[in-house]
mmCIF file of C-alpha atoms in Angstrom:
data_model
loop_
_atom_site.group_PDB
_atom_site.id
_atom_site.type_symbol
_atom_site.label_atom_id
_atom_site.label_comp_id
_atom_site.label_asym_id
_atom_site.label_seq_id
_atom_site.Cartn_x
_atom_site.Cartn_y
_atom_site.Cartn_z
ATOM 1 C CA MET A 1 23.787 -6.950 -50.304
ATOM 2 C CA ALA A 2 25.128 -5.426 -54.228
ATOM 3 C CA ALA A 3 27.440 -8.046 -54.756
ATOM 4 C CA GLU A 4 24.032 -10.880 -54.100
ATOM 5 C CA VAL A 5 22.479 -9.230 -57.301
ATOM 6 C CA ILE A 6 24.109 -7.715 -59.672
ATOM 7 C CA LYS A 7 25.452 -9.983 -62.299
ATOM 8 C CA LEU A 8 27.687 -9.788 -65.212
ATOM 9 C CA TYR A 9 26.433 -11.167 -68.206
ATOM 10 C CA GLN A 10 29.461 -11.883 -71.616
ATOM 11 C CA ASP A 11 26.539 -11.372 -74.485
ATOM 12 C CA GLU A 12 28.162 -11.824 -77.711
ATOM 13 C CA ASN A 13 25.060 -10.140 -79.785
ATOM 14 C CA VAL A 14 24.393 -7.381 -77.334
ATOM 15 C CA GLU A 15 27.405 -4.698 -78.177
ATOM 16 C CA PRO A 16 29.356 -2.932 -75.250
ATOM 17 C CA LEU A 17 30.101 0.638 -74.490
ATOM 18 C CA GLN A 18 32.926 1.513 -75.307
ATOM 19 C CA ASN A 19 35.778 -0.321 -73.951
ATOM 20 C CA MET A 20 34.218 -1.990 -71.777
ATOM 21 C CA THR A 21 34.259 -5.847 -72.642
ATOM 22 C CA ARG A 22 30.820 -6.785 -70.653
ATOM 23 C CA TYR A 23 27.785 -4.945 -69.116
ATOM 24 C CA ALA A 24 26.254 -5.241 -66.052
ATOM 25 C CA ALA A 25 22.603 -6.055 -64.970
ATOM 26 C CA ILE A 26 20.074 -5.748 -61.912
ATOM 27 C CA ASP A 27 18.561 -9.470 -60.375
ATOM 28 C CA TYR A 28 15.076 -8.285 -59.730
ATOM 29 C CA ASN A 29 14.844 -11.710 -57.491
ATOM 30 C CA LEU A 30 17.943 -11.016 -56.255
ATOM 31 C CA LEU A 31 16.699 -8.249 -54.623
ATOM 32 C CA ALA A 32 14.179 -8.881 -53.612
ATOM 33 C CA SER A 33 14.792 -12.276 -51.468
ATOM 34 C CA ALA A 34 18.182 -9.354 -49.916
ATOM 35 C CA LEU A 35 15.631 -6.614 -49.429
ATOM 36 C CA ALA A 36 13.599 -9.066 -46.726
ATOM 37 C CA ASP A 37 16.640 -10.586 -45.123
ATOM 38 C CA GLU A 38 17.393 -7.391 -43.952
ATOM 39 C CA MET A 39 14.945 -6.057 -43.068
ATOM 40 C CA GLU A 40 14.515 -9.593 -40.938
ATOM 41 C CA ARG A 41 17.739 -8.632 -39.920
ATOM 42 C CA ARG A 42 16.732 -5.440 -38.293
ATOM 43 C CA GLN A 43 13.899 -6.390 -37.079
ATOM 44 C CA LYS A 44 15.768 -8.235 -35.185
ATOM 45 C CA ALA A 45 18.279 -6.460 -33.922
ATOM 46 C CA GLU A 46 15.604 -3.642 -32.729
ATOM 47 C CA GLN A 47 14.064 -6.768 -31.273
ATOM 48 C CA ALA A 48 16.853 -7.083 -28.912
ATOM 49 C CA GLN A 49 17.424 -3.800 -28.290
ATOM 50 C CA LYS A 50 13.538 -3.358 -26.691
ATOM 51 C CA LYS A 51 14.019 -6.768 -24.852
ATOM 52 C CA ALA A 52 17.678 -5.506 -23.625
ATOM 53 C CA ALA A 53 15.734 -2.485 -22.308
ATOM 54 C CA ARG A 54 13.031 -3.753 -20.750
ATOM 55 C CA ALA A 55 15.677 -6.727 -19.411
ATOM 56 C CA GLU A 56 17.589 -2.727 -17.204
ATOM 57 C CA ALA A 57 14.946 -1.172 -16.829
ATOM 58 C CA SER A 58 13.192 -5.097 -14.609
ATOM 59 C CA VAL A 59 16.973 -4.525 -13.256
ATOM 60 C CA LYS A 60 16.147 -0.381 -12.163
ATOM 61 C CA ARG A 61 12.687 -1.322 -10.547
ATOM 62 C CA ARG A 62 14.181 -4.766 -8.595
ATOM 63 C CA THR A 63 16.788 -2.943 -7.208
ATOM 64 C CA THR A 64 15.115 0.456 -6.723
ATOM 65 C CA VAL A 65 13.853 1.422 -2.640
ATOM 66 C CA GLY A 66 10.241 0.759 -3.012
ATOM 67 C CA ALA A 67 9.634 -1.587 -5.703
ATOM 68 C CA ASN A 68 8.745 -5.168 -6.204
ATOM 69 C CA GLY A 69 11.589 -7.131 -5.366
ATOM 70 C CA THR A 70 12.734 -4.967 -2.594
ATOM 71 C CA VAL A 71 9.483 -4.278 -0.518
ATOM 72 C CA ASP A 72 9.135 -5.324 3.344
ATOM 73 C CA PRO A 73 5.942 -6.738 4.368
ATOM 74 C CA ILE A 74 4.920 -4.720 7.476
ATOM 75 C CA ARG A 75 6.064 -7.540 10.504
ATOM 76 C CA ASN A 76 4.683 -6.072 13.650
ATOM 77 C CA LYS A 77 0.797 -5.786 13.321
ATOM 78 C CA GLU A 78 0.696 -2.065 15.191
ATOM 79 C CA ASP A 79 2.007 -0.627 12.382
ATOM 80 C CA ILE A 80 -1.125 -2.018 10.211
ATOM 81 C CA LEU A 81 -2.889 0.098 11.950
ATOM 82 C CA LYS A 82 -1.074 2.819 12.343
ATOM 83 C CA ILE A 83 -1.550 2.436 8.721
ATOM 84 C CA ALA A 84 -5.342 2.111 8.660
ATOM 85 C CA GLN A 85 -5.337 5.158 11.095
ATOM 86 C CA TYR A 86 -2.878 7.337 9.535
ATOM 87 C CA PHE A 87 -5.592 7.405 6.374
ATOM 88 C CA TYR A 88 -8.799 7.915 8.599
ATOM 89 C CA ASP A 89 -7.142 10.899 10.127
ATOM 90 C CA LYS A 90 -6.564 12.480 6.741
ATOM 91 C CA GLY A 91 -9.975 11.840 5.790
ATOM 92 C CA GLN A 92 -9.007 9.169 2.784
ATOM 93 C CA LEU A 93 -11.214 6.350 3.230
ATOM 94 C CA ARG A 94 -10.339 4.602 -0.150
ATOM 95 C CA ASN A 95 -6.853 4.062 0.858
ATOM 96 C CA ALA A 96 -7.594 2.701 4.190
ATOM 97 C CA LEU A 97 -9.909 0.615 3.591
ATOM 98 C CA MET A 98 -8.046 -0.408 0.155
ATOM 99 C CA PHE A 99 -4.549 -1.218 2.466
ATOM 100 C CA LEU A 100 -7.129 -3.552 4.981
ATOM 101 C CA ILE A 101 -8.432 -4.596 2.649
ATOM 102 C CA GLY A 102 -4.889 -5.615 0.911
ATOM 103 C CA CYS A 103 -4.121 -7.311 4.002
ATOM 104 C CA SER A 104 -6.043 -9.137 4.726
ATOM 105 C CA ILE A 105 -6.760 -11.027 1.025
ATOM 106 C CA GLY A 106 -3.512 -11.563 -0.617
ATOM 107 C CA LEU A 107 -4.195 -10.484 -4.029
ATOM 108 C CA ARG A 108 -1.473 -9.116 -6.473
ATOM 109 C CA CYS A 109 -1.921 -4.618 -6.297
ATOM 110 C CA GLY A 110 -3.142 -4.515 -9.649
ATOM 111 C CA ASP A 111 -5.354 -7.004 -9.839
ATOM 112 C CA LEU A 112 -6.718 -4.711 -6.586
ATOM 113 C CA CYS A 113 -6.706 -2.199 -8.476
ATOM 114 C CA LYS A 114 -8.851 -3.269 -10.955
ATOM 115 C CA ALA A 115 -11.478 -4.136 -8.713
ATOM 116 C CA LYS A 116 -14.964 -3.432 -9.867
ATOM 117 C CA ILE A 117 -18.130 -3.655 -6.689
ATOM 118 C CA GLY A 118 -19.491 -6.465 -7.720
ATOM 119 C CA ASP A 119 -16.744 -9.592 -7.930
ATOM 120 C CA ILE A 120 -17.076 -9.182 -4.678
ATOM 121 C CA ALA A 121 -20.052 -11.530 -3.853
ATOM 122 C CA GLU A 122 -22.380 -11.789 -0.463
ATOM 123 C CA ASP A 123 -20.374 -14.545 1.107
ATOM 124 C CA GLY A 124 -17.639 -12.893 0.805
ATOM 125 C CA LYS A 125 -15.880 -14.727 -2.552
ATOM 126 C CA CYS A 126 -14.403 -12.997 -5.075
ATOM 127 C CA ARG A 127 -13.057 -14.159 -8.117
ATOM 128 C CA LEU A 128 -10.750 -12.415 -10.569
ATOM 129 C CA LYS A 129 -8.576 -12.685 -13.651
ATOM 130 C CA GLU A 130 -5.530 -12.089 -12.470
ATOM 131 C CA GLU A 131 -3.071 -9.655 -15.045
ATOM 132 C CA LYS A 132 -0.004 -11.834 -14.050
ATOM 133 C CA THR A 133 -0.956 -15.201 -14.980
ATOM 134 C CA GLY A 134 -4.388 -14.033 -17.694
ATOM 135 C CA LYS A 135 -6.197 -16.869 -15.119
ATOM 136 C CA TYR A 136 -9.032 -16.447 -12.799
ATOM 137 C CA ARG A 137 -9.293 -17.125 -9.175
ATOM 138 C CA THR A 138 -11.114 -16.258 -6.170
ATOM 139 C CA VAL A 139 -10.535 -15.562 -3.394
ATOM 140 C CA VAL A 140 -11.862 -14.659 0.071
ATOM 141 C CA LEU A 141 -12.818 -11.743 2.244
ATOM 142 C CA ASN A 142 -12.852 -12.636 6.316
ATOM 143 C CA ASN A 143 -15.185 -11.300 8.520
ATOM 144 C CA PHE A 144 -13.051 -7.755 9.051
ATOM 145 C CA ALA A 145 -12.450 -7.386 5.091
ATOM 146 C CA MET A 146 -15.585 -7.826 4.543
ATOM 147 C CA GLN A 147 -17.268 -5.273 7.402
ATOM 148 C CA CYS A 148 -14.291 -3.003 5.354
ATOM 149 C CA TYR A 149 -16.027 -4.075 1.561
ATOM 150 C CA ARG A 150 -18.927 -2.786 2.990
ATOM 151 C CA GLU A 151 -18.359 0.641 4.353
ATOM 152 C CA LEU A 152 -16.248 1.384 1.147
ATOM 153 C CA VAL A 153 -19.483 0.756 -1.125
ATOM 154 C CA ALA A 154 -21.213 2.311 0.849
ATOM 155 C CA SER A 155 -19.367 5.827 0.245
ATOM 156 C CA ILE A 156 -19.576 5.882 -3.471
ATOM 157 C CA PRO A 157 -22.489 7.353 -4.231
ATOM 158 C CA ASN A 158 -25.040 5.965 -7.609
ATOM 159 C CA HIS A 159 -22.244 2.776 -8.158
ATOM 160 C CA THR A 160 -23.802 -0.229 -9.498
ATOM 161 C CA ASN A 161 -21.893 -3.797 -9.668
ATOM 162 C CA GLU A 162 -19.533 -2.630 -12.623
ATOM 163 C CA THR A 163 -18.437 0.423 -10.746
ATOM 164 C CA PRO A 164 -14.646 -0.032 -9.734
ATOM 165 C CA LEU A 165 -14.293 -0.609 -6.058
ATOM 166 C CA PHE A 166 -11.069 1.668 -5.706
ATOM 167 C CA ILE A 167 -12.304 4.777 -7.287
ATOM 168 C CA SER A 168 -8.981 7.207 -8.735
ATOM 169 C CA GLN A 169 -9.386 10.739 -8.644
ATOM 170 C CA LYS A 170 -8.855 11.909 -11.645
ATOM 171 C CA GLY A 171 -12.471 10.155 -12.798
ATOM 172 C CA GLU A 172 -16.182 9.031 -11.230
ATOM 173 C CA ASN A 173 -15.351 5.505 -13.607
ATOM 174 C CA GLN A 174 -11.644 5.319 -12.697
ATOM 175 C CA SER A 175 -9.654 2.931 -10.941
ATOM 176 C CA ILE A 176 -6.664 3.612 -9.097
ATOM 177 C CA GLU A 177 -3.245 2.581 -10.834
ATOM 178 C CA ARG A 178 -1.412 1.124 -8.793
ATOM 179 C CA GLY A 179 1.743 3.018 -9.218
ATOM 180 C CA SER A 180 -0.101 5.914 -7.596
ATOM 181 C CA PHE A 181 -0.944 3.060 -3.868
ATOM 182 C CA GLY A 182 2.450 2.374 -4.320
ATOM 183 C CA ARG A 183 4.596 6.057 -4.235
ATOM 184 C CA ILE A 184 0.470 6.402 -1.172
ATOM 185 C CA LEU A 185 1.297 3.691 1.028
ATOM 186 C CA ARG A 186 5.522 5.263 0.638
ATOM 187 C CA ASN A 187 4.366 8.385 1.767
ATOM 188 C CA ALA A 188 2.509 7.392 4.929
ATOM 189 C CA GLY A 189 5.955 4.819 5.342
ATOM 190 C CA LYS A 190 7.927 7.972 5.972
ATOM 191 C CA ASP A 191 5.716 10.260 7.695
ATOM 192 C CA LEU A 192 5.366 7.500 10.320
ATOM 193 C CA ASN A 193 8.590 6.768 10.498
ATOM 194 C CA LEU A 194 8.309 3.039 10.222
ATOM 195 C CA PRO A 195 11.073 1.521 9.411
ATOM 196 C CA TYR A 196 10.058 -0.232 6.381
ATOM 197 C CA LYS A 197 10.920 -0.093 2.179
ATOM 198 C CA LEU A 198 7.103 -0.370 1.060
ATOM 199 C CA GLY A 199 5.585 -0.241 -1.791
ATOM 200 C CA THR A 200 3.000 -2.146 -4.439
ATOM 201 C CA HIS A 201 3.584 -5.673 -2.739
ATOM 202 C CA SER A 202 4.427 -4.836 0.410
ATOM 203 C CA MET A 203 -0.353 -6.160 1.371
ATOM 204 C CA ARG A 204 0.164 -9.044 -0.195
ATOM 205 C CA LYS A 205 4.045 -9.689 1.364
ATOM 206 C CA THR A 206 2.114 -8.509 4.649
ATOM 207 C CA PHE A 207 -0.403 -10.923 4.014
ATOM 208 C CA GLY A 208 1.362 -13.970 3.767
ATOM 209 C CA TYR A 209 3.799 -13.055 6.331
ATOM 210 C CA HIS A 210 1.260 -13.684 8.968
ATOM 211 C CA LEU A 211 -0.984 -16.028 7.746
ATOM 212 C CA PHE A 212 1.933 -18.098 7.775
ATOM 213 C CA MET A 213 3.270 -16.701 11.659
ATOM 214 C CA ASP A 214 -0.082 -16.948 12.927
ATOM 215 C CA ASN A 215 -0.884 -20.875 12.069
ATOM 216 C CA GLN A 216 3.356 -21.836 12.573
ATOM 217 C CA GLN A 217 2.083 -25.420 14.446
ATOM 218 C CA SER A 218 0.893 -25.910 11.778
ATOM 219 C CA PRO A 219 3.101 -28.456 9.156
ATOM 220 C CA GLU A 220 1.280 -27.459 6.339
ATOM 221 C CA ILE A 221 1.084 -24.015 6.482
ATOM 222 C CA LEU A 222 3.945 -23.075 4.799
ATOM 223 C CA ALA A 223 2.634 -25.300 1.043
ATOM 224 C CA TYR A 224 -1.099 -23.696 1.958
ATOM 225 C CA VAL A 225 0.665 -19.567 2.007
ATOM 226 C CA GLN A 226 2.846 -20.817 -1.238
ATOM 227 C CA GLU A 227 -0.420 -23.099 -2.797
ATOM 228 C CA ILE A 228 -2.030 -19.077 -1.672
ATOM 229 C CA LEU A 229 0.755 -16.616 -3.539
ATOM 230 C CA ASN A 230 0.861 -19.419 -6.232
ATOM 231 C CA HIS A 231 4.377 -19.848 -5.863
ATOM 232 C CA THR A 232 6.247 -22.698 -7.308
ATOM 233 C CA SER A 233 8.620 -23.567 -4.441
ATOM 234 C CA GLY A 234 8.317 -23.013 -0.918
ATOM 235 C CA ARG A 235 11.691 -21.529 -0.281
ATOM 236 C CA THR A 236 10.448 -18.736 -3.636
ATOM 237 C CA THR A 237 7.837 -18.381 -0.795
ATOM 238 C CA LEU A 238 10.080 -17.820 2.766
ATOM 239 C CA ARG A 239 12.122 -15.355 0.986
ATOM 240 C CA TYR A 240 8.782 -13.573 -0.960
ATOM 241 C CA ILE A 241 7.716 -12.346 2.185
ATOM 242 C CA GLY A 242 10.912 -12.025 4.265
ATOM 243 C CA LEU A 243 11.348 -14.455 6.380
ATOM 244 C CA ASP A 244 13.996 -16.384 4.253
ATOM 245 C CA GLU A 245 16.744 -13.519 5.221
ATOM 246 C CA GLU A 246 14.485 -13.271 8.508
ATOM 247 C CA LYS A 247 15.342 -17.274 9.996
ATOM 248 C CA LYS A 248 19.207 -16.663 7.647
ATOM 249 C CA ASN A 249 20.446 -13.686 10.341
ATOM 250 C CA LYS A 250 19.127 -15.199 13.578
ATOM 251 C CA LEU A 251 20.543 -18.260 12.501
ATOM 252 C CA TYR A 252 24.275 -16.066 12.066
ATOM 253 C CA GLU A 253 23.010 -14.653 15.879
ATOM 254 C CA ASN A 254 21.872 -17.863 16.884
ATOM 255 C CA LEU A 255 25.811 -19.470 16.157
ATOM 256 C CA ASP A 256 26.843 -20.225 19.847
ATOM 257 C CA TYR A 257 30.494 -22.693 20.528
ATOM 258 C CA GLY A 258 29.828 -22.262 24.509
ATOM 259 C CA PHE A 259 32.835 -20.268 25.227
ATOM 260 C CA THR A 260 33.704 -16.867 25.258
ATOM 261 C CA LEU A 261 37.074 -15.016 24.413
ATOM 262 C CA ASP A 262 36.535 -14.568 28.189
ATOM 263 C CA ASP A 263 37.166 -18.272 28.954
ATOM 264 C CA ILE A 264 40.159 -18.758 25.680
ATOM 265 C CA LYS A 265 42.200 -15.351 27.457
ATOM 266 C CA GLY A 266 41.588 -16.858 31.190
ATOM 267 C CA LYS A 267 40.987 -13.542 32.062
ATOM 268 C CA ASP A 268 39.551 -9.978 32.256
ATOM 269 C CA ILE A 269 40.013 -8.315 29.316
ATOM 270 C CA THR A 270 38.396 -5.568 30.358
ATOM 271 C CA GLU A 271 40.125 -4.963 33.824
ATOM 272 C CA ASN A 272 43.582 -6.090 31.691
ATOM 273 C CA GLU A 273 42.707 -3.398 28.538
ATOM 274 C CA GLU A 274 42.421 -0.329 31.282
ATOM 275 C CA LYS A 275 45.741 -1.424 33.194
#
């Protein structure tokens, strides 16, 4: 930078120092410009470092058991019942009903956590602003989900429409945090020894999985589930609800050329090995 802001002058009217034929002076306009360029360069470098750190953290989250990208849907409906009963047996009404509502409407856990009592109308319609997209979305609670909703509201004293539906233990007017409920689900899965990697997205994935499986006879079901989950493609939806991997595994298992190794050998391999 010094080379950019220092100018050497030759001036016959100015007496130079002894043994010097010229003197140096600072061009302050160039100095200001150079400083501005340097600040911009440092800001860009800092932003690049932050972006790299966020990308690294994102990869870590996706590859950590229980993170959104690695959690499973709960494929067996009996296991959904087990988890709900687990919470009820522990006297954790909020956890049980939040889990059941989450599996019934397919909202992202972050949006579900922020729901207020007044967000759900008597006809079961729930209008929320999505945290991820910033857009308002309307979902419908079925009869079972509304039953859960009414029981939960009845358990909250002195509530108003602005009262959080899923209250944190930290305070009456605070909603439960997404990460906290993720840990609650993971602990339930471990205690029950269930064969799933559970996390905050497990409820939404469970909703999508059973919505698809229960309506496979409809040729339009994949398109509907894709739209409900706001995915860009059917392939994304199948992968998200765990069917993509499941179907691929079945393809491997069902591959059959119509003959066995015994047919090739023309004899009983087992008997031959015993001899």
